[in-house]
Coordinates of C-alpha atoms in Angstrom, one line a residue:
X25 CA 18.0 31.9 -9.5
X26 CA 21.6 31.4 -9.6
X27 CA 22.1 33.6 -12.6
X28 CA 20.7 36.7 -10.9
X29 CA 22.5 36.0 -7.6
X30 CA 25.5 36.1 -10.0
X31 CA 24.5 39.4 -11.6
X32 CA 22.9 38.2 -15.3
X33 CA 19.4 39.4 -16.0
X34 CA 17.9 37.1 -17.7
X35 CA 13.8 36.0 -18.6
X36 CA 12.5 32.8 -18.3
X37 CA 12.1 32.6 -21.8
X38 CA 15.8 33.0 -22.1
X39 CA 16.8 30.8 -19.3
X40 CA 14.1 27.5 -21.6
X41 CA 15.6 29.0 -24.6
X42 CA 19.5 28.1 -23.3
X43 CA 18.3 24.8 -22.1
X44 CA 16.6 23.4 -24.7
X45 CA 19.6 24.3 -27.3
X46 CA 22.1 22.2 -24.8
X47 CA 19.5 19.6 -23.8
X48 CA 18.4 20.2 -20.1
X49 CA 15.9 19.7 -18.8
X50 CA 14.9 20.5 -15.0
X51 CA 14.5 18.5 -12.0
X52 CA 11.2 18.6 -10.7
X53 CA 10.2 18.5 -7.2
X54 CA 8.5 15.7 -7.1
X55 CA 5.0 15.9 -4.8
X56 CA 4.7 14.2 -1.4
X57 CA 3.2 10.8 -1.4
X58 CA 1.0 9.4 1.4
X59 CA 1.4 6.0 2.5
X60 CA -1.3 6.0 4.4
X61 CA -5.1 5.3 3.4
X62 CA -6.7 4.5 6.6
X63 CA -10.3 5.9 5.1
X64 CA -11.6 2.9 3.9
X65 CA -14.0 0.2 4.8
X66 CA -11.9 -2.7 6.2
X67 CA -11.9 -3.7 9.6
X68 CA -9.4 -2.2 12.2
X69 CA -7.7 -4.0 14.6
X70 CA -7.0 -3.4 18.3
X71 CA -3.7 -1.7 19.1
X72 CA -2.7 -4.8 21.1
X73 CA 1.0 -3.4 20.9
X74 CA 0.4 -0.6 23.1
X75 CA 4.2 1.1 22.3
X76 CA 5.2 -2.2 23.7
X77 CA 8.0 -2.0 21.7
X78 CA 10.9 -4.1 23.6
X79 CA 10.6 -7.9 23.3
X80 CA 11.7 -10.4 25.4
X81 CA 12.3 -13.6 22.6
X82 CA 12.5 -13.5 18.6
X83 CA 9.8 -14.0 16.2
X84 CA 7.3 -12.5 18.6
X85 CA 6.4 -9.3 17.3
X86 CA 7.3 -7.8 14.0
X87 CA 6.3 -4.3 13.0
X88 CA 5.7 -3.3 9.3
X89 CA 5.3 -0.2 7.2
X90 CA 6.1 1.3 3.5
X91 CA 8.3 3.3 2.6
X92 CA 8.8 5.1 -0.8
X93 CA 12.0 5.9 -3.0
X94 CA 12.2 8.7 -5.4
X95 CA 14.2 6.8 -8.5
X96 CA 14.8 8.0 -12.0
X97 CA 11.3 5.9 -13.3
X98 CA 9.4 7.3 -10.6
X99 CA 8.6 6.0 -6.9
X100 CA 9.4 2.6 -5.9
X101 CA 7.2 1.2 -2.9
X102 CA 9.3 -0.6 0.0
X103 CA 7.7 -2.7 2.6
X104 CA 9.6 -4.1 5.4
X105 CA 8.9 -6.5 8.2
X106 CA 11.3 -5.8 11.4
X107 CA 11.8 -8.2 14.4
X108 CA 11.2 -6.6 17.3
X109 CA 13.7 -8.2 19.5
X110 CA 16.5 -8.2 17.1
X111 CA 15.5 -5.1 15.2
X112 CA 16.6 -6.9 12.0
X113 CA 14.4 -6.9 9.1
X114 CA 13.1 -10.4 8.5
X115 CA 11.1 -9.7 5.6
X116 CA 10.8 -7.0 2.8
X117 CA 9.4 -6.6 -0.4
X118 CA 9.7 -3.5 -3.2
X119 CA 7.0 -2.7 -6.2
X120 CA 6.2 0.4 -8.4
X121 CA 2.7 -0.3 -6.8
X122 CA 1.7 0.1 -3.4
X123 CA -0.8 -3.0 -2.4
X124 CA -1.7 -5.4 -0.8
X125 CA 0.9 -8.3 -2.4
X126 CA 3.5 -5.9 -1.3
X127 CA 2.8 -6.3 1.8
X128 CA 2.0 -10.0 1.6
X129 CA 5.6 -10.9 -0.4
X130 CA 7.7 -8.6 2.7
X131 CA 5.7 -11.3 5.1
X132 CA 6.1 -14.3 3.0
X133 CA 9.6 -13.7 2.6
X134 CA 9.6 -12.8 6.7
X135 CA 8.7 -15.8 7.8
X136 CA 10.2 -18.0 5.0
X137 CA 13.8 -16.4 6.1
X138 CA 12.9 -17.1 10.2
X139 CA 11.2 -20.1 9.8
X140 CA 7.8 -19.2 11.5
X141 CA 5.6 -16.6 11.6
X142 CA 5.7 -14.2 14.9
X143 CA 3.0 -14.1 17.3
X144 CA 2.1 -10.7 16.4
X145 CA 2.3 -8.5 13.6
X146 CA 2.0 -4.6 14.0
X147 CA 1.3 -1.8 11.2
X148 CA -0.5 1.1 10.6
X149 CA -4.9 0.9 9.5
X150 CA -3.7 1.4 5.8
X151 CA -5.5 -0.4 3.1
X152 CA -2.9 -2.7 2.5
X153 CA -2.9 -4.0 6.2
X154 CA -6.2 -4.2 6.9
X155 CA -7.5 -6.0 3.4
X156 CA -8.8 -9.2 3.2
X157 CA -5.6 -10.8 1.6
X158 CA -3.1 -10.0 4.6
X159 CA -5.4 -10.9 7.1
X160 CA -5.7 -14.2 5.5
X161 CA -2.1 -14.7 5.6
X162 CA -2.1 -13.8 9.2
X163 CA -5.0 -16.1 10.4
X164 CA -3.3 -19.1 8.5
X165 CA -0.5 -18.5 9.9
X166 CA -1.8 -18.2 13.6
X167 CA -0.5 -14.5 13.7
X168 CA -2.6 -11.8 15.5
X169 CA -3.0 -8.7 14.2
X170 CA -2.4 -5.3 15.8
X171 CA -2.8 -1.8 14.7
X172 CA -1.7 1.7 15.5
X173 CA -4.4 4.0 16.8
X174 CA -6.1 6.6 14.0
X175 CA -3.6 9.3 13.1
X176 CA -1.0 8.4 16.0
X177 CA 2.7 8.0 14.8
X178 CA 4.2 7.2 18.2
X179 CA 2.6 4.2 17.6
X180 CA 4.4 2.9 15.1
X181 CA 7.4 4.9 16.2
X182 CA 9.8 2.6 16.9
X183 CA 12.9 3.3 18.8
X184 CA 16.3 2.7 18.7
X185 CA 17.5 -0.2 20.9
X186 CA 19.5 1.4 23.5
X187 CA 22.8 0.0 24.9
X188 CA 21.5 -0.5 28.4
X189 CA 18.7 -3.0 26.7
X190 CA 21.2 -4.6 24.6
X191 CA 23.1 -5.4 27.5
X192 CA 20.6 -6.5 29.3
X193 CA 19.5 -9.2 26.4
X194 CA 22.9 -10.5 26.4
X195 CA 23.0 -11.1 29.8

């Protein structure tokens, strides 16, 4: 495209030709990747959150989701744990596969690096939360589990702390 916007008419066949004889190779878009599978057969659990989002006392909710990073050797799974009240992440955890040990390392590591696991953990129905393995880590740990409502960002949305709720923590 740039070559015609700067006046050369050239083919595509031209334009491979060029490339190949100085080794180049083009940057593909790569396709969108959901994070998401909430179609599966596990068991949901209540949205006991509620957009509750601003606590009182560490450790007593943390929220979780995965992200993914576009890298050079392809995408690169991130899940995080964040504190609710300090809106620090307490626990996180990266892979080239998105499963359920993600999820279960970000939590082990969570509660290894505050010293106890929160009352509550909040995420969205995907696979990964709702399988067997991380609801065993939660029940041994005494944690409940929470999750959003089916197909509703906002809750899992969380916000920014504003300044007027900082203050009011450090009073």
């Amino acid at each position: 495209m740039q070559l015609l916007r700067d006046g050369h008419e050239v083919s595509h066949n031209t334009v491979a030709s060029l490339m190949r004889a100085n080794r180049l190779s083009p940057k593909r878009k790569r396709r969108y990747v959901s994070t998401t599978d909430s179609k599966h057969n596990q068991p949901i659990k209540e949205n006991i959150l509620n957009r509750e989002f601003f606590q009182r006392t560490a450790n007593a909710v943390w929220v979780s989701d995965i992200t993914y990073i576009d890298t050079k050797e392809g995408w690169l799974y991130l899940a995080v744990f964040i504190d609710l009240y300090s809106r620090k992440v307490v626990g996180w955890s990266a892979d080239s596969t998105m499963t359920a040990e993600l999820v279960l390392e970000a939590y082990k590591q969570g509660v290894a690096s505050a010293g106890r696991a929160p009352l509550l953990v909040h995420s969205d129905r995907g696979t990964q939360y709702a399988s067997a393995l991380i609801r065993k880590a939660l029940r041994s740990t005494n944690c409940i589990q929470s999750m959003s409502r089916k197909g509703n960002c906002w809750d899992n949305g969380v916000p920014r702390m504003h300044t007027k709720e900082a203050a009011c923590r450090a009073a």
